[in-house]
Coordinates of C-alpha atoms in Angstrom, one line a residue:
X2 CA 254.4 -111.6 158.4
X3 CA 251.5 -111.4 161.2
X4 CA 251.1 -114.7 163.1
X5 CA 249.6 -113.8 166.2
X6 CA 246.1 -113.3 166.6
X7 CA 245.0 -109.3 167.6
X8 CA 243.7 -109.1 171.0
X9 CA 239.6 -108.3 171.2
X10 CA 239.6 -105.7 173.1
X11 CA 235.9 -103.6 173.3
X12 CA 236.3 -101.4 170.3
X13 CA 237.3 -104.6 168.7
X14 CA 234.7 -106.6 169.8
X15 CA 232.8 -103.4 168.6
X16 CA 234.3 -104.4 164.9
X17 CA 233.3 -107.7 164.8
X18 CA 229.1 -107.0 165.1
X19 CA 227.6 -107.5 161.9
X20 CA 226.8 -105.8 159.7
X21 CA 229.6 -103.6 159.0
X22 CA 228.9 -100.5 157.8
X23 CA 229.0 -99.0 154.8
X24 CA 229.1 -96.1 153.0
X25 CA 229.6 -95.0 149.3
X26 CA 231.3 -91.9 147.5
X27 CA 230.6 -91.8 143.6
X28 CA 231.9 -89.5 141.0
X29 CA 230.1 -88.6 138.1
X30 CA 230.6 -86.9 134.7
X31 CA 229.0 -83.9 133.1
X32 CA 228.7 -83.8 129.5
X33 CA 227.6 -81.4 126.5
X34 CA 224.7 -83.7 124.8
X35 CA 225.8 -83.3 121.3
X36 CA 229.7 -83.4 121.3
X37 CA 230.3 -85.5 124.1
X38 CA 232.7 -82.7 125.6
X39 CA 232.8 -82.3 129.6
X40 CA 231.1 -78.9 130.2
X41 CA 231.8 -77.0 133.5
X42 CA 228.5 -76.8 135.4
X43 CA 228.8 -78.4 138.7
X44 CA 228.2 -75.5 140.5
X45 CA 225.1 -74.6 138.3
X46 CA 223.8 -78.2 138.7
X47 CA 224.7 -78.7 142.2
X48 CA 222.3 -75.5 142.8
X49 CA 219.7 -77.2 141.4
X50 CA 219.3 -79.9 143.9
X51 CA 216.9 -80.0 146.6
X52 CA 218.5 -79.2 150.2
X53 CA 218.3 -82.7 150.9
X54 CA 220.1 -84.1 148.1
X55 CA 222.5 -81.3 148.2
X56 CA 223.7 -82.0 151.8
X57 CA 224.9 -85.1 150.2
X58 CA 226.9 -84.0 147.1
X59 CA 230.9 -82.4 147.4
X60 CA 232.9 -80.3 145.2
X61 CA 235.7 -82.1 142.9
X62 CA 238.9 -80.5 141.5
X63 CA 237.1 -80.5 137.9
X64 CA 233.9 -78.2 137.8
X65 CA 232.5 -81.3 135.0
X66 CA 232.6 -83.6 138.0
X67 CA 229.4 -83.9 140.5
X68 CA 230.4 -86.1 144.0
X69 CA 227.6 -88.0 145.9
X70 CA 227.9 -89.3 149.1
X71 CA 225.6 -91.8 151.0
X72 CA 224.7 -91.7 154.5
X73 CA 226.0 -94.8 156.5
X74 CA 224.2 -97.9 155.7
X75 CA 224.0 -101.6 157.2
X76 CA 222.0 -103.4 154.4
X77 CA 222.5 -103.2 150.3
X78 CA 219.1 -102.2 149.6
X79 CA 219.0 -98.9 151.6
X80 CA 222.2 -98.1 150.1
X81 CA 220.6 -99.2 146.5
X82 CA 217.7 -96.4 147.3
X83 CA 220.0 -93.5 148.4
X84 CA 222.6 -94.4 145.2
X85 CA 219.8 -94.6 142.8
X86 CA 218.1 -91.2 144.6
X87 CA 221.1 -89.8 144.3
X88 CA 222.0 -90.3 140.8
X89 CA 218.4 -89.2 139.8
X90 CA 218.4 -86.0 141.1
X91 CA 221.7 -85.0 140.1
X92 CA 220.3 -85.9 136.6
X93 CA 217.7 -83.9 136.8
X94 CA 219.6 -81.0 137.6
X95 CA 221.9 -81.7 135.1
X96 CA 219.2 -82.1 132.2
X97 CA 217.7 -78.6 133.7
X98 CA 221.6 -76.8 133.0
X99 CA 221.3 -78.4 129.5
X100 CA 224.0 -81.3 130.8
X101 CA 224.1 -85.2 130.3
X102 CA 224.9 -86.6 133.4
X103 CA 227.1 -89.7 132.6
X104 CA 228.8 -92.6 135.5
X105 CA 232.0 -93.3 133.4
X106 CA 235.2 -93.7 134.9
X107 CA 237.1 -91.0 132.8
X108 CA 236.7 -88.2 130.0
X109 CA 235.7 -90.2 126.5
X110 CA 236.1 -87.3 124.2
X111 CA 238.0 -84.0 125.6
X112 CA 237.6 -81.6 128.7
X113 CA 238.4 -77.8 126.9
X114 CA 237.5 -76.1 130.3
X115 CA 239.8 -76.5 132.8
X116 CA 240.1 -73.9 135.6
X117 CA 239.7 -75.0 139.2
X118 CA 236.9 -73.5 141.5
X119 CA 238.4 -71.0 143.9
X120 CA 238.8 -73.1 147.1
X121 CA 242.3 -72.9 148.1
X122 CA 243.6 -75.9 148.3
X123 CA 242.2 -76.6 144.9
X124 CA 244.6 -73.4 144.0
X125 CA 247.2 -74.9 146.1
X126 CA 247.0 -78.5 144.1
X127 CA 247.1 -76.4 141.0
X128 CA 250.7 -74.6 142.0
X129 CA 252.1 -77.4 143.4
X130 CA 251.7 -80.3 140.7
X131 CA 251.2 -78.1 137.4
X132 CA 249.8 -80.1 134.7
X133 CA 248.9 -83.1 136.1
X134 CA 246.5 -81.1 138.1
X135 CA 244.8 -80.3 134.8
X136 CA 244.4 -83.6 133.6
X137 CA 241.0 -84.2 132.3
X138 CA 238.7 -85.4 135.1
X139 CA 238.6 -89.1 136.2
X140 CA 235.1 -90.7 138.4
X141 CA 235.9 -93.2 141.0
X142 CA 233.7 -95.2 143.6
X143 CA 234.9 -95.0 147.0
X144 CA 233.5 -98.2 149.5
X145 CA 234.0 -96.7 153.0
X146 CA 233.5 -99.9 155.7
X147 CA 233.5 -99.4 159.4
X148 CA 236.6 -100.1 160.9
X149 CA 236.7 -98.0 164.2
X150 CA 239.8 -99.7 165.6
X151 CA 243.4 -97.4 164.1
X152 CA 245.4 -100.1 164.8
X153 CA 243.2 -103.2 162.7
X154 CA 242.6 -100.9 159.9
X155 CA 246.2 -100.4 158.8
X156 CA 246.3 -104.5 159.1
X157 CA 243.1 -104.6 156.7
X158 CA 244.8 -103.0 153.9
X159 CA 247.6 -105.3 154.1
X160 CA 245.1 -107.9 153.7
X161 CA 243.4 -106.5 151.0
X162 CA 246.4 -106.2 148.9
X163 CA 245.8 -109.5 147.2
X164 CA 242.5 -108.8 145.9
X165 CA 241.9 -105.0 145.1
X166 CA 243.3 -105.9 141.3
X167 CA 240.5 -108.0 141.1
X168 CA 238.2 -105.6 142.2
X169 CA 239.7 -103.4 139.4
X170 CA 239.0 -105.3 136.9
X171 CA 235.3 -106.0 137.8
X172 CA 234.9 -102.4 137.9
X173 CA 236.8 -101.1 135.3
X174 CA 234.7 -98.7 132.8
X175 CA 236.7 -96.5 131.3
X176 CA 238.1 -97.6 128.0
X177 CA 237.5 -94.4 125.9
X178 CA 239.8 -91.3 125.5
X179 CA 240.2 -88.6 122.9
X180 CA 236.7 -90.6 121.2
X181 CA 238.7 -93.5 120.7
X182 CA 239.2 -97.0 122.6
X183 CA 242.4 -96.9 124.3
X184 CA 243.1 -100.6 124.9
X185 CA 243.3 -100.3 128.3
X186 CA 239.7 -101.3 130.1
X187 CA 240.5 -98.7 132.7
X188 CA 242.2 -95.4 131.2
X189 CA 241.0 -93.9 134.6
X190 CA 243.4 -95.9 136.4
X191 CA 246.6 -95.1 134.1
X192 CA 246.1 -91.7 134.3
X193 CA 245.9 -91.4 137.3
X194 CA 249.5 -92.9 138.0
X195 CA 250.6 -89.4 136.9
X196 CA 249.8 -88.2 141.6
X197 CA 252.5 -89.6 143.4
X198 CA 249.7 -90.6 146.2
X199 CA 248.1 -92.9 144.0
X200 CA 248.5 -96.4 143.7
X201 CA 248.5 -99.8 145.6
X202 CA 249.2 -99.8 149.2
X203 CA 252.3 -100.4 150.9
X204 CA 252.5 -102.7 153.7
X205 CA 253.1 -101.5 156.8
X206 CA 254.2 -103.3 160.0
X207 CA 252.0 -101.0 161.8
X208 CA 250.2 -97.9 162.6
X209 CA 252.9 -96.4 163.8
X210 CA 254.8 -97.2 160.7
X211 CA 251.7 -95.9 158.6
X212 CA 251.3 -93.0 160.9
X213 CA 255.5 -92.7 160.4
X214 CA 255.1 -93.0 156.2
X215 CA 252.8 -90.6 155.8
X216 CA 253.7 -88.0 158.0
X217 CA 257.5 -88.4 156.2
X218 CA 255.3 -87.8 152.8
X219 CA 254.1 -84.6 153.8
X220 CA 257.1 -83.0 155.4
X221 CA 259.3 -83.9 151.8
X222 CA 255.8 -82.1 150.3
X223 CA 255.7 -84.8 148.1
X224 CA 252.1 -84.9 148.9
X225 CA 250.2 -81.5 150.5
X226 CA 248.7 -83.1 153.4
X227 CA 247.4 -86.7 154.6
X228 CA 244.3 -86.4 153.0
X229 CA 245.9 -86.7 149.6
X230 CA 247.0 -90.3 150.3
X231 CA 245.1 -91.7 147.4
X232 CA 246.1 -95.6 148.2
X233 CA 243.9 -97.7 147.1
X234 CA 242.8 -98.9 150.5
X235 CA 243.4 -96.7 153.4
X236 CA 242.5 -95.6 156.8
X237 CA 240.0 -93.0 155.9
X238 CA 241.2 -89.3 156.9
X239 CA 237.4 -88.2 157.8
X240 CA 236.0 -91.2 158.8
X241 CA 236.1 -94.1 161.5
X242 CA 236.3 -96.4 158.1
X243 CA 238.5 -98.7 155.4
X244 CA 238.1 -96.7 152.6
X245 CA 238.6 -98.3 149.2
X246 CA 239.6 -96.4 146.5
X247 CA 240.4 -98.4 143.6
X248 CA 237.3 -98.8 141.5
X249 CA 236.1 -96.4 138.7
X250 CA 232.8 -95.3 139.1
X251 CA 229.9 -98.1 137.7
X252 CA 227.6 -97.5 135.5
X253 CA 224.6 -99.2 136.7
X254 CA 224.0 -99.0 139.7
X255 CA 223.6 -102.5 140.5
X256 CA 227.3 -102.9 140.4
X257 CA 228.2 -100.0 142.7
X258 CA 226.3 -102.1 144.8
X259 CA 228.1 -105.2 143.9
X260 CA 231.4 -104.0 144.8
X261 CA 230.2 -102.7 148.2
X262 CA 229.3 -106.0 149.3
X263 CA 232.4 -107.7 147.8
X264 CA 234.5 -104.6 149.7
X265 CA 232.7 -105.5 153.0
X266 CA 233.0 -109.0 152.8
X267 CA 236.9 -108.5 151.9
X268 CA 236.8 -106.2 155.2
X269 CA 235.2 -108.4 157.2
X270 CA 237.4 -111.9 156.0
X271 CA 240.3 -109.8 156.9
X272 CA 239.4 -108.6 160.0
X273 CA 238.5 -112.5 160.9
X274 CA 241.8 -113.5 159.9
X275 CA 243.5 -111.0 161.7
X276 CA 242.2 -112.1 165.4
X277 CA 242.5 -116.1 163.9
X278 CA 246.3 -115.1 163.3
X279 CA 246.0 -115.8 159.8
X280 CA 249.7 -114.8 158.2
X281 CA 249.4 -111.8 155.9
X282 CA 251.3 -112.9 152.5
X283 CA 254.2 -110.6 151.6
X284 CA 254.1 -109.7 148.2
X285 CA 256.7 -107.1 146.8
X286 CA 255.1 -103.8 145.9
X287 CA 256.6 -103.9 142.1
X288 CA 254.7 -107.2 142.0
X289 CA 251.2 -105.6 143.3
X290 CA 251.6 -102.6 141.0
X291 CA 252.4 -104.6 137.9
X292 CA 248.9 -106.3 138.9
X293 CA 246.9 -103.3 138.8
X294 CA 248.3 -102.4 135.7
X295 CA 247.0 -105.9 134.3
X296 CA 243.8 -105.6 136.0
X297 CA 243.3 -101.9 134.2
X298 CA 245.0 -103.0 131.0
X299 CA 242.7 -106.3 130.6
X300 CA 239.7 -105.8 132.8
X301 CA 237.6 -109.1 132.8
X302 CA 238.3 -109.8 129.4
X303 CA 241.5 -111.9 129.5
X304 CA 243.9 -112.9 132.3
X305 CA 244.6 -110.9 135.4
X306 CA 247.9 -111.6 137.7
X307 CA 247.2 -113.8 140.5
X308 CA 249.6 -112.6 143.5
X309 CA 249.5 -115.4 145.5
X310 CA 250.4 -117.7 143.1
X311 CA 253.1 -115.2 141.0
X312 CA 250.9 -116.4 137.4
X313 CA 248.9 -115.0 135.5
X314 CA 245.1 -116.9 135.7
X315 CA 242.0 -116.5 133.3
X316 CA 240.1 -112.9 135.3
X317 CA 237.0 -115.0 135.8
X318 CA 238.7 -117.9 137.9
X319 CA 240.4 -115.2 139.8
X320 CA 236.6 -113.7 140.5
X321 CA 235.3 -117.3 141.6
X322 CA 238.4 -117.6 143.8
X323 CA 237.8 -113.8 145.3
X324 CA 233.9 -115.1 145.7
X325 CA 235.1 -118.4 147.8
X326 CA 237.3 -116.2 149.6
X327 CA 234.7 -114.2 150.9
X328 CA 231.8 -116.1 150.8
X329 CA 230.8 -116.8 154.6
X330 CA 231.2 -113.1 154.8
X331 CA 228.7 -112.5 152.6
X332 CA 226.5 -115.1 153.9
X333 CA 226.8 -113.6 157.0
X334 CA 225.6 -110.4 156.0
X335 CA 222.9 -111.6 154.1
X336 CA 224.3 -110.2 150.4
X337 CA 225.3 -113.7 149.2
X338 CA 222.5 -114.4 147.0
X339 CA 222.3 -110.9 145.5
X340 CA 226.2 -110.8 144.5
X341 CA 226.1 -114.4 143.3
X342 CA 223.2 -113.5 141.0
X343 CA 224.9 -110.3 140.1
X344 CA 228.5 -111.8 139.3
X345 CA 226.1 -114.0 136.9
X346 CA 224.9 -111.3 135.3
X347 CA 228.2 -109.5 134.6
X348 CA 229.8 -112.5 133.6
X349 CA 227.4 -113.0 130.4
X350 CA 226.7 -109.2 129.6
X351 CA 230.3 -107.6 130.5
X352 CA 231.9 -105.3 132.7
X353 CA 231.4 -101.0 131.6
X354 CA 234.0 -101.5 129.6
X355 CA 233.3 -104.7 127.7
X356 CA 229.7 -103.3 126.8
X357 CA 231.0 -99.3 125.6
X358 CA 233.4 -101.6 123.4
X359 CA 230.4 -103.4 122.2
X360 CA 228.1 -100.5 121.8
X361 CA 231.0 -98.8 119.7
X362 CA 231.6 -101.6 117.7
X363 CA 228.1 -102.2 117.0
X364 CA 227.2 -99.0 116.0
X365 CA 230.3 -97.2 115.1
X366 CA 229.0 -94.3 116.6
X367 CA 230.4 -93.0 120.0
X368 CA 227.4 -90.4 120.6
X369 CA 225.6 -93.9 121.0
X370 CA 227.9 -95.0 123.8
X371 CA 227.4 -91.8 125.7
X372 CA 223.3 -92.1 125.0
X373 CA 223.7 -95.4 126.8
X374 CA 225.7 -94.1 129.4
X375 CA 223.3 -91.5 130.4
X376 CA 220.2 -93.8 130.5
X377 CA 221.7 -96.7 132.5
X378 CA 223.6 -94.1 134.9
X379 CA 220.1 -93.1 136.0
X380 CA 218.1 -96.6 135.9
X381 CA 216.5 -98.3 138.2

């Protein structure tokens, strides 16, 4: 348990000017439009982008996933005009190599094409983890926040432990699998439990004991290298960042940008609390996990676990709670009025996975749920 404050020293100090940056990685889904099948033409669609678009997209272990990646950003509403850009375009280009593009967090019907491109450590991936490397493909959002300082970023994930299942939940959107409802809100997350890298973070006394952990993970080849520390909170391996990891990829994009502001103000809270000294509650790992499960079992439409308390809470008390929490931060950085409104609007229409379960249910018809993914994937 952390009781004494951190020292400011200039990189620091460096943290503590708002706003924070941010930066956002989405994942995104290609689909055949009739069957609802994943169909294999990233590389056909990522050609199709203008150079400036396709300076911004990656390659993904699945050739039926698309990656974006936005520059670095200060303020929501330039990073609402490069998502929405973004999403557009690759649209586009998908449409044009006769593709749906689709923001869901995991494969609804079936992926029958599974070879990896030819980059070798997608090879390597392949001949070290067998199957589970062939898993259909799974989207995430990934919330990079500046955090330049090695040492405070390890202490930031600690301090995010207690609220990344909430997070989860607000996010989750991928209920579908095989063309059926799974029961779980987040099927993305359960299957991903399959990498030994993924999953909540541990806590760790301090960079040295992260730097220590890791390092002991790749020489047992348990994992391939540090980048494939798939926590869900992390010091990012590219960037100077906080990179959180534990959200499938949203649907509209007004929620992408909802859970970059919440993930900033959680960075920025626990960087606060850090130099005021503020303990870091120890909760056992067992404990954390069982609440992600929860969170990607239930989503927002029941309870979640509450891990300071040890109960389980209705989700949408835990959300007000995770909004008091934070809300100075987001004052500070001028998002408060947008995620309040926001949180509003989720609360009476539903997370992604609490509308596909409507659409389905309401039409009984899952080539309508993918229709409705494609056109609010690419809305403005």
């Amino acid at each position: 348990m952390v009781t004494t404050p951190l020292a400011r020293d200039d990189t620091a100090a460096h943290v503590g000017r708002l706003p924070l940056t941010l930066g956002v990685e989405e994942e995104f889904l290609l689909i055949d439009p009739d069957s609802g099948t994943n169909v294999p033409l990233a590389d056909e669609v990522v050609r199709g982008l203008q150079a400036a678009v396709q300076g911004h997209s990656r390659r993904e272990l699945r050739r039926s996933m698309v990656e974006m990646v936005t520059p670095v950003c200060t303020d929501l509403s330039t990073l609402r005009v490069h998502l929405l850009r973004h999403r557009r375009a690759v649209g586009d280009a998908a449409s044009a190599a006769g593709a749906r593009l689709v923001a869901i967090g995991a494969t609804p019907v079936a992926e029958p094409h599974r070879a990896v491109p030819p980059q070798q450590r997608y090879r390597a991936m392949t001949e070290h983890y067998g199957p589970v490397a062939a898993d259909p493909a799974v989207c995430g959002c990934h919330i990079h926040v500046g955090v330049p300082d090695p040492h405070l970023v390890v202490e930031v994930c600690n301090r995010l432990r207690l609220w990344l299942p909430v997070v989860q939940a607000l996010t989750a959107n991928s209920p579908l699998y095989a063309g059926r409802d799974t029961g779980h809100a987040s099927w993305r997350s359960v299957q991903l439990q399959r990498w030994p890298g993924v999953g909540p973070t541990p806590h760790f006394d301090s960079r040295r004991d992260y730097d220590e952990t890791v390092a002991a993970l790749v020489t047992s080849q348990v994992m391939l290298d540090e980048a494939m520390v798939y926590w869900y909170a992390r010091p990012s391996a590219t960037y100077p960042t906080v990179e959180v990891r534990v959200s499938d990829v949203c649907t509209d994009v007004d929620d992408t940008v909802l859970v970059a502001a919440l993930v900033r103000a959680l960075v920025a809270t626990a960087v606060d609390e850090a130099y005021a000294g503020v303990p870091v509650p120890r909760v056992r790992d067992c404990v954390v996990a069982a609440a992600h499960w929860h969170a990607a079992h239930s989503g927002l439409d029941g309870t979640l676990t509450d891990l300071r308390l040890g109960t389980a809470r209705p989700a949408w008390e835990l959300v007000g709670d995770l909004f008091s929490t934070v809300e100075s931060a987001l004052r500070e950085h001028g998002d408060l009025g947008f995620v309040r409104s926001r949180l509003a609007r989720l609360r009476r229409v539903g997370n992604g996975a609490t509308w596909q379960r409507r659409t389905l249910h309401r039409t009984g018809d899952l080539r309508a749920v993918l229709q409705e993914l494609a056109e609010r994937t690419v809305a403005g």
